[in-house]
PDB file of C-alpha atoms and ligand atoms in Angstrom:
ATOM      1  CA  MET Y  12      40.308 170.071 141.406  1.00 41.00           C
ATOM      2  CA  ILE Y  13      43.551 167.676 141.910  1.00 44.00           C
ATOM      3  CA  ALA Y  14      43.802 164.809 138.949  1.00 45.00           C
ATOM      4  CA  VAL Y  15      44.892 161.468 139.514  1.00 42.00           C
ATOM      5  CA  ASP Y  16      45.370 158.634 137.444  1.00 46.00           C
ATOM      6  CA  LEU Y  17      43.058 155.842 137.182  1.00 44.00           C
ATOM      7  CA  LYS Y  18      44.834 153.417 139.195  1.00 49.00           C
ATOM      8  CA  ASN Y  19      45.081 156.080 142.834  1.00 56.00           C
ATOM      9  CA  ASP Y  20      40.841 157.000 141.843  1.00 63.00           C
ATOM     10  CA  SER Y  21      39.429 153.031 141.574  1.00 70.00           C
ATOM     11  CA  GLU Y  22      42.093 152.982 144.800  1.00 70.00           C
ATOM     12  CA  LEU Y  23      40.199 155.666 146.468  1.00 65.00           C
ATOM     13  CA  GLN Y  24      37.069 154.151 145.430  1.00 71.00           C
ATOM     14  CA  ASP Y  25      37.819 151.080 147.710  1.00 76.00           C
ATOM     15  CA  LEU Y  26      38.220 153.142 150.028  1.00 74.00           C
ATOM     16  CA  TYR Y  27      35.185 154.457 150.500  1.00 76.00           C
ATOM     17  CA  ARG Y  28      33.301 151.911 149.672  1.00 82.00           C
ATOM     18  CA  GLU Y  29      34.697 150.295 152.583  1.00 85.00           C
ATOM     19  CA  LEU Y  30      34.475 153.554 154.779  1.00 85.00           C
ATOM     20  CA  ILE Y  31      30.259 153.482 153.623  1.00 87.00           C
ATOM     21  CA  LEU Y  32      30.416 149.406 154.778  1.00 89.00           C
ATOM     22  CA  ASP Y  33      32.159 150.256 157.868  1.00 91.00           C
ATOM     23  CA  HIS Y  34      29.897 153.386 158.726  1.00 92.00           C
ATOM     24  CA  SER Y  35      26.842 151.331 158.132  1.00 92.00           C
ATOM     25  CA  ARG Y  36      28.120 147.831 159.802  1.00 93.00           C
ATOM     26  CA  ASN Y  37      29.404 150.760 162.641  1.00 95.00           C
ATOM     27  CA  PRO Y  38      27.394 153.275 162.779  1.00 95.00           C
ATOM     28  CA  ARG Y  39      28.719 156.004 164.982  1.00 95.00           C
ATOM     29  CA  HIS Y  40      26.606 157.906 167.331  1.00 97.00           C
ATOM     30  CA  PHE Y  41      23.340 155.304 166.632  1.00 97.00           C
ATOM     31  CA  GLY Y  42      21.137 155.386 170.074  1.00 97.00           C
ATOM     32  CA  GLY Y  43      18.810 157.302 172.074  1.00 97.00           C
ATOM     33  CA  MET Y  44      19.363 160.428 174.046  1.00 98.00           C
ATOM     34  CA  PRO Y  45      17.335 161.342 177.042  1.00 97.00           C
ATOM     35  CA  ASP Y  46      18.670 165.116 177.008  1.00 96.00           C
ATOM     36  CA  ALA Y  47      18.674 166.000 173.618  1.00 97.00           C
ATOM     37  CA  THR Y  48      17.466 169.756 172.948  1.00 97.00           C
ATOM     38  CA  HIS Y  49      16.632 169.556 169.310  1.00 97.00           C
ATOM     39  CA  GLN Y  50      15.124 166.370 167.646  1.00 97.00           C
ATOM     40  CA  ALA Y  51      13.514 165.403 164.202  1.00 97.00           C
ATOM     41  CA  HIS Y  52      11.850 162.644 162.316  1.00 96.00           C
ATOM     42  CA  GLY Y  53      12.580 161.561 158.728  1.00 96.00           C
ATOM     43  CA  ILE Y  54      11.873 159.385 155.864  1.00 96.00           C
ATOM     44  CA  ASN Y  55      12.959 158.482 152.540  1.00 95.00           C
ATOM     45  CA  PRO Y  56       9.540 156.212 151.458  1.00 94.00           C
ATOM     46  CA  LEU Y  57      11.492 155.199 148.074  1.00 90.00           C
ATOM     47  CA  CYS Y  58      13.895 153.455 150.297  1.00 93.00           C
ATOM     48  CA  GLY Y  59      12.224 152.786 153.395  1.00 95.00           C
ATOM     49  CA  ASP Y  60      14.796 154.741 155.534  1.00 96.00           C
ATOM     50  CA  LYS Y  61      13.142 155.271 159.191  1.00 97.00           C
ATOM     51  CA  LEU Y  62      15.949 157.866 160.702  1.00 96.00           C
ATOM     52  CA  HIS Y  63      14.546 159.765 165.007  1.00 98.00           C
ATOM     53  CA  LEU Y  64      18.326 162.707 165.133  1.00 98.00           C
ATOM     54  CA  TYR Y  65      19.006 163.739 168.311  1.00 98.00           C
ATOM     55  CA  LEU Y  66      20.692 166.802 168.683  1.00 98.00           C
ATOM     56  CA  LYS Y  67      21.903 168.559 172.186  1.00 98.00           C
ATOM     57  CA  LEU Y  68      22.796 172.474 171.492  1.00 97.00           C
ATOM     58  CA  GLY Y  69      24.584 174.305 174.384  1.00 97.00           C
ATOM     59  CA  ALA Y  70      24.531 178.336 175.344  1.00 95.00           C
ATOM     60  CA  ASN Y  71      26.250 179.183 172.249  1.00 94.00           C
ATOM     61  CA  GLN Y  72      24.689 177.230 169.613  1.00 95.00           C
ATOM     62  CA  GLU Y  73      26.874 174.589 169.114  1.00 97.00           C
ATOM     63  CA  ILE Y  74      26.561 170.964 168.947  1.00 98.00           C
ATOM     64  CA  ARG Y  75      27.797 169.163 171.775  1.00 98.00           C
ATOM     65  CA  ASP Y  76      26.125 165.657 171.070  1.00 98.00           C
ATOM     66  CA  ALA Y  77      24.630 164.163 167.950  1.00 98.00           C
ATOM     67  CA  ALA Y  78      23.198 160.370 168.212  1.00 98.00           C
ATOM     68  CA  PHE Y  79      20.464 158.647 165.398  1.00 98.00           C
ATOM     69  CA  GLU Y  80      18.381 155.769 165.740  1.00 97.00           C
ATOM     70  CA  GLY Y  81      16.683 153.781 162.878  1.00 96.00           C
ATOM     71  CA  SER Y  82      16.789 151.649 160.131  1.00 95.00           C
ATOM     72  CA  GLY Y  83      17.255 151.975 156.495  1.00 94.00           C
ATOM     73  CA  CYS Y  84      19.908 150.831 153.301  1.00 92.00           C
ATOM     74  CA  ALA Y  85      23.421 150.309 154.219  1.00 91.00           C
ATOM     75  CA  ILE Y  86      23.681 154.219 152.357  1.00 91.00           C
ATOM     76  CA  SER Y  87      21.134 155.822 154.710  1.00 94.00           C
ATOM     77  CA  VAL Y  88      23.024 154.575 158.194  1.00 95.00           C
ATOM     78  CA  ALA Y  89      26.736 155.284 156.581  1.00 93.00           C
ATOM     79  CA  SER Y  90      24.964 159.098 156.120  1.00 93.00           C
ATOM     80  CA  ALA Y  91      23.333 159.505 159.267  1.00 96.00           C
ATOM     81  CA  SER Y  92      27.252 158.753 160.969  1.00 95.00           C
ATOM     82  CA  LEU Y  93      29.050 160.406 159.296  1.00 92.00           C
ATOM     83  CA  MET Y  94      27.296 162.906 159.519  1.00 94.00           C
ATOM     84  CA  THR Y  95      27.062 163.167 163.513  1.00 96.00           C
ATOM     85  CA  ASP Y  96      30.725 161.956 163.425  1.00 92.00           C
ATOM     86  CA  ILE Y  97      31.671 165.079 161.324  1.00 91.00           C
ATOM     87  CA  VAL Y  98      28.891 167.840 162.792  1.00 95.00           C
ATOM     88  CA  ILE Y  99      29.777 167.226 166.575  1.00 96.00           C
ATOM     89  CA  GLY Y 100      31.870 170.622 167.316  1.00 95.00           C
ATOM     90  CA  MET Y 101      30.099 172.779 165.013  1.00 95.00           C
ATOM     91  CA  ASN Y 102      27.912 175.084 165.416  1.00 95.00           C
ATOM     92  CA  THR Y 103      23.806 175.003 163.380  1.00 97.00           C
ATOM     93  CA  GLU Y 104      25.415 177.746 161.563  1.00 95.00           C
ATOM     94  CA  GLU Y 105      28.087 175.488 159.637  1.00 93.00           C
ATOM     95  CA  ALA Y 106      25.536 172.608 159.817  1.00 95.00           C
ATOM     96  CA  VAL Y 107      23.069 174.302 158.035  1.00 95.00           C
ATOM     97  CA  GLN Y 108      25.569 175.287 155.735  1.00 92.00           C
ATOM     98  CA  LEU Y 109      27.200 172.497 155.408  1.00 90.00           C
ATOM     99  CA  PHE Y 110      23.395 171.093 154.933  1.00 92.00           C
ATOM    100  CA  GLY Y 111      23.003 173.537 151.957  1.00 89.00           C
ATOM    101  CA  GLU Y 112      26.113 172.402 150.901  1.00 85.00           C
ATOM    102  CA  ILE Y 113      25.636 168.896 150.543  1.00 85.00           C
ATOM    103  CA  THR Y 114      22.294 168.093 148.909  1.00 85.00           C
ATOM    104  CA  ARG Y 115      23.514 170.471 146.895  1.00 83.00           C
ATOM    105  CA  HIS Y 116      26.729 168.019 145.668  1.00 79.00           C
ATOM    106  CA  LEU Y 117      24.096 165.421 145.809  1.00 80.00           C
ATOM    107  CA  ALA Y 118      21.503 166.702 144.184  1.00 77.00           C
ATOM    108  CA  HIS Y 119      23.294 167.893 140.892  1.00 74.00           C
ATOM    109  CA  GLY Y 120      27.702 167.648 140.952  1.00 66.00           C
ATOM    110  CA  GLY Y 121      29.017 170.686 141.440  1.00 57.00           C
ATOM    111  CA  GLY Y 122      30.484 172.431 143.935  1.00 54.00           C
ATOM    112  CA  ASN Y 123      33.341 170.776 146.199  1.00 53.00           C
ATOM    113  CA  ILE Y 124      32.200 169.638 149.724  1.00 52.00           C
ATOM    114  CA  ALA Y 125      35.750 169.401 150.743  1.00 49.00           C
ATOM    115  CA  GLY Y 126      35.446 173.286 151.233  1.00 49.00           C
ATOM    116  CA  THR Y 127      38.753 174.008 153.639  1.00 40.00           C
ATOM    117  CA  MET Y 128      36.909 172.142 156.431  1.00 46.00           C
ATOM    118  CA  ASP Y 129      38.093 168.642 156.537  1.00 48.00           C
ATOM    119  CA  LEU Y 130      35.467 166.324 155.247  1.00 57.00           C
ATOM    120  CA  GLY Y 131      37.683 164.405 153.366  1.00 64.00           C
ATOM    121  CA  LYS Y 132      35.631 161.174 154.543  1.00 67.00           C
ATOM    122  CA  LEU Y 133      32.064 162.468 152.618  1.00 72.00           C
ATOM    123  CA  ARG Y 134      33.186 162.543 149.539  1.00 71.00           C
ATOM    124  CA  ALA Y 135      32.623 158.623 150.456  1.00 73.00           C
ATOM    125  CA  LEU Y 136      29.410 159.699 149.999  1.00 75.00           C
ATOM    126  CA  ASP Y 137      29.829 161.027 145.897  1.00 73.00           C
ATOM    127  CA  GLY Y 138      29.968 157.137 144.326  1.00 72.00           C
ATOM    128  CA  VAL Y 139      25.856 158.057 145.326  1.00 75.00           C
ATOM    129  CA  ARG Y 140      25.466 160.482 142.340  1.00 73.00           C
ATOM    130  CA  GLU Y 141      25.602 157.705 140.130  1.00 72.00           C
ATOM    131  CA  PHE Y 142      21.950 156.525 141.309  1.00 75.00           C
ATOM    132  CA  PRO Y 143      19.726 158.989 142.028  1.00 77.00           C
ATOM    133  CA  ALA Y 144      17.924 156.846 143.616  1.00 79.00           C
ATOM    134  CA  ARG Y 145      20.041 156.290 146.114  1.00 85.00           C
ATOM    135  CA  VAL Y 146      20.671 160.361 146.499  1.00 89.00           C
ATOM    136  CA  LYS Y 147      17.859 160.256 149.002  1.00 91.00           C
ATOM    137  CA  CYS Y 148      19.281 158.174 151.212  1.00 92.00           C
ATOM    138  CA  ALA Y 149      22.180 159.386 151.543  1.00 91.00           C
ATOM    139  CA  THR Y 150      21.068 163.434 152.365  1.00 93.00           C
ATOM    140  CA  LEU Y 151      17.875 161.842 154.613  1.00 95.00           C
ATOM    141  CA  ALA Y 152      20.374 162.340 157.648  1.00 96.00           C
ATOM    142  CA  TRP Y 153      20.875 165.447 156.857  1.00 95.00           C
ATOM    143  CA  HIS Y 154      18.071 166.905 156.188  1.00 96.00           C
ATOM    144  CA  ALA Y 155      16.602 165.627 159.471  1.00 97.00           C
ATOM    145  CA  LEU Y 156      20.268 167.604 160.930  1.00 97.00           C
ATOM    146  CA  ASN Y 157      18.398 170.588 159.023  1.00 97.00           C
ATOM    147  CA  SER Y 158      14.969 169.967 160.279  1.00 97.00           C
ATOM    148  CA  ALA Y 159      15.906 169.458 163.766  1.00 97.00           C
ATOM    149  CA  ILE Y 160      17.974 172.468 163.794  1.00 97.00           C
ATOM    150  CA  GLN Y 161      15.115 174.349 162.719  1.00 94.00           C
ATOM    151  CA  GLN Y 162      12.923 173.281 165.090  1.00 89.00           C
ATOM    152  CA  GLN Y 163      10.416 172.511 162.883  1.00 83.00           C
ATOM    153  CA  SER Y 164       7.901 170.452 164.094  1.00 76.00           C
ATOM    154  CA  ASP Y 165       7.000 168.274 161.162  1.00 80.00           C
ATOM    155  CA  PRO Y 166       8.546 165.467 160.211  1.00 82.00           C
ATOM    156  CA  VAL Y 167      10.924 165.479 156.613  1.00 87.00           C
ATOM    157  CA  SER Y 168      10.390 163.598 153.871  1.00 88.00           C
ATOM    158  CA  THR Y 169      13.018 162.696 150.890  1.00 85.00           C
ATOM    159  CA  GLU Y 170       9.314 163.029 149.039  1.00 77.00           C
TER     160      GLU Y 170
HETATM  161 ZN1   ZN A 205      17.318 154.288 150.773  1.00 94.41          ZN
END
């Protein structure tokens, strides 16, 4: 962990807040996918967030494309937008590992979600740890990702 002075820290916080707002207003990879190979439906009853996630996996279990539809609060939409952006190009093993790291990190803190990968922008979601009720908004898309990869037929719920 690199020590940062307070000024830089609050500048970073502002940057992350802007990133969340940007992704919630202009979500990436938003829309359907007629030729999806995997999909999952996720709901967060606590907040009313709903999303449907589509994945297109290649022959070597690589995530060739990802897209989502649905409606929800800014955090849930921004998280889905960031998630789809990041997992495209990963293989399913890497994606499931990242799902585990992120859900653990957001629920319990600790760990380092940036790891060795270039996942700096996921730190934008760090702020939600101060609001336990919103953690489920941030993790919904990741639960849907895991469910789609595992080909679970039941919708995922954060409850
Ligand atoms: Zn929400």
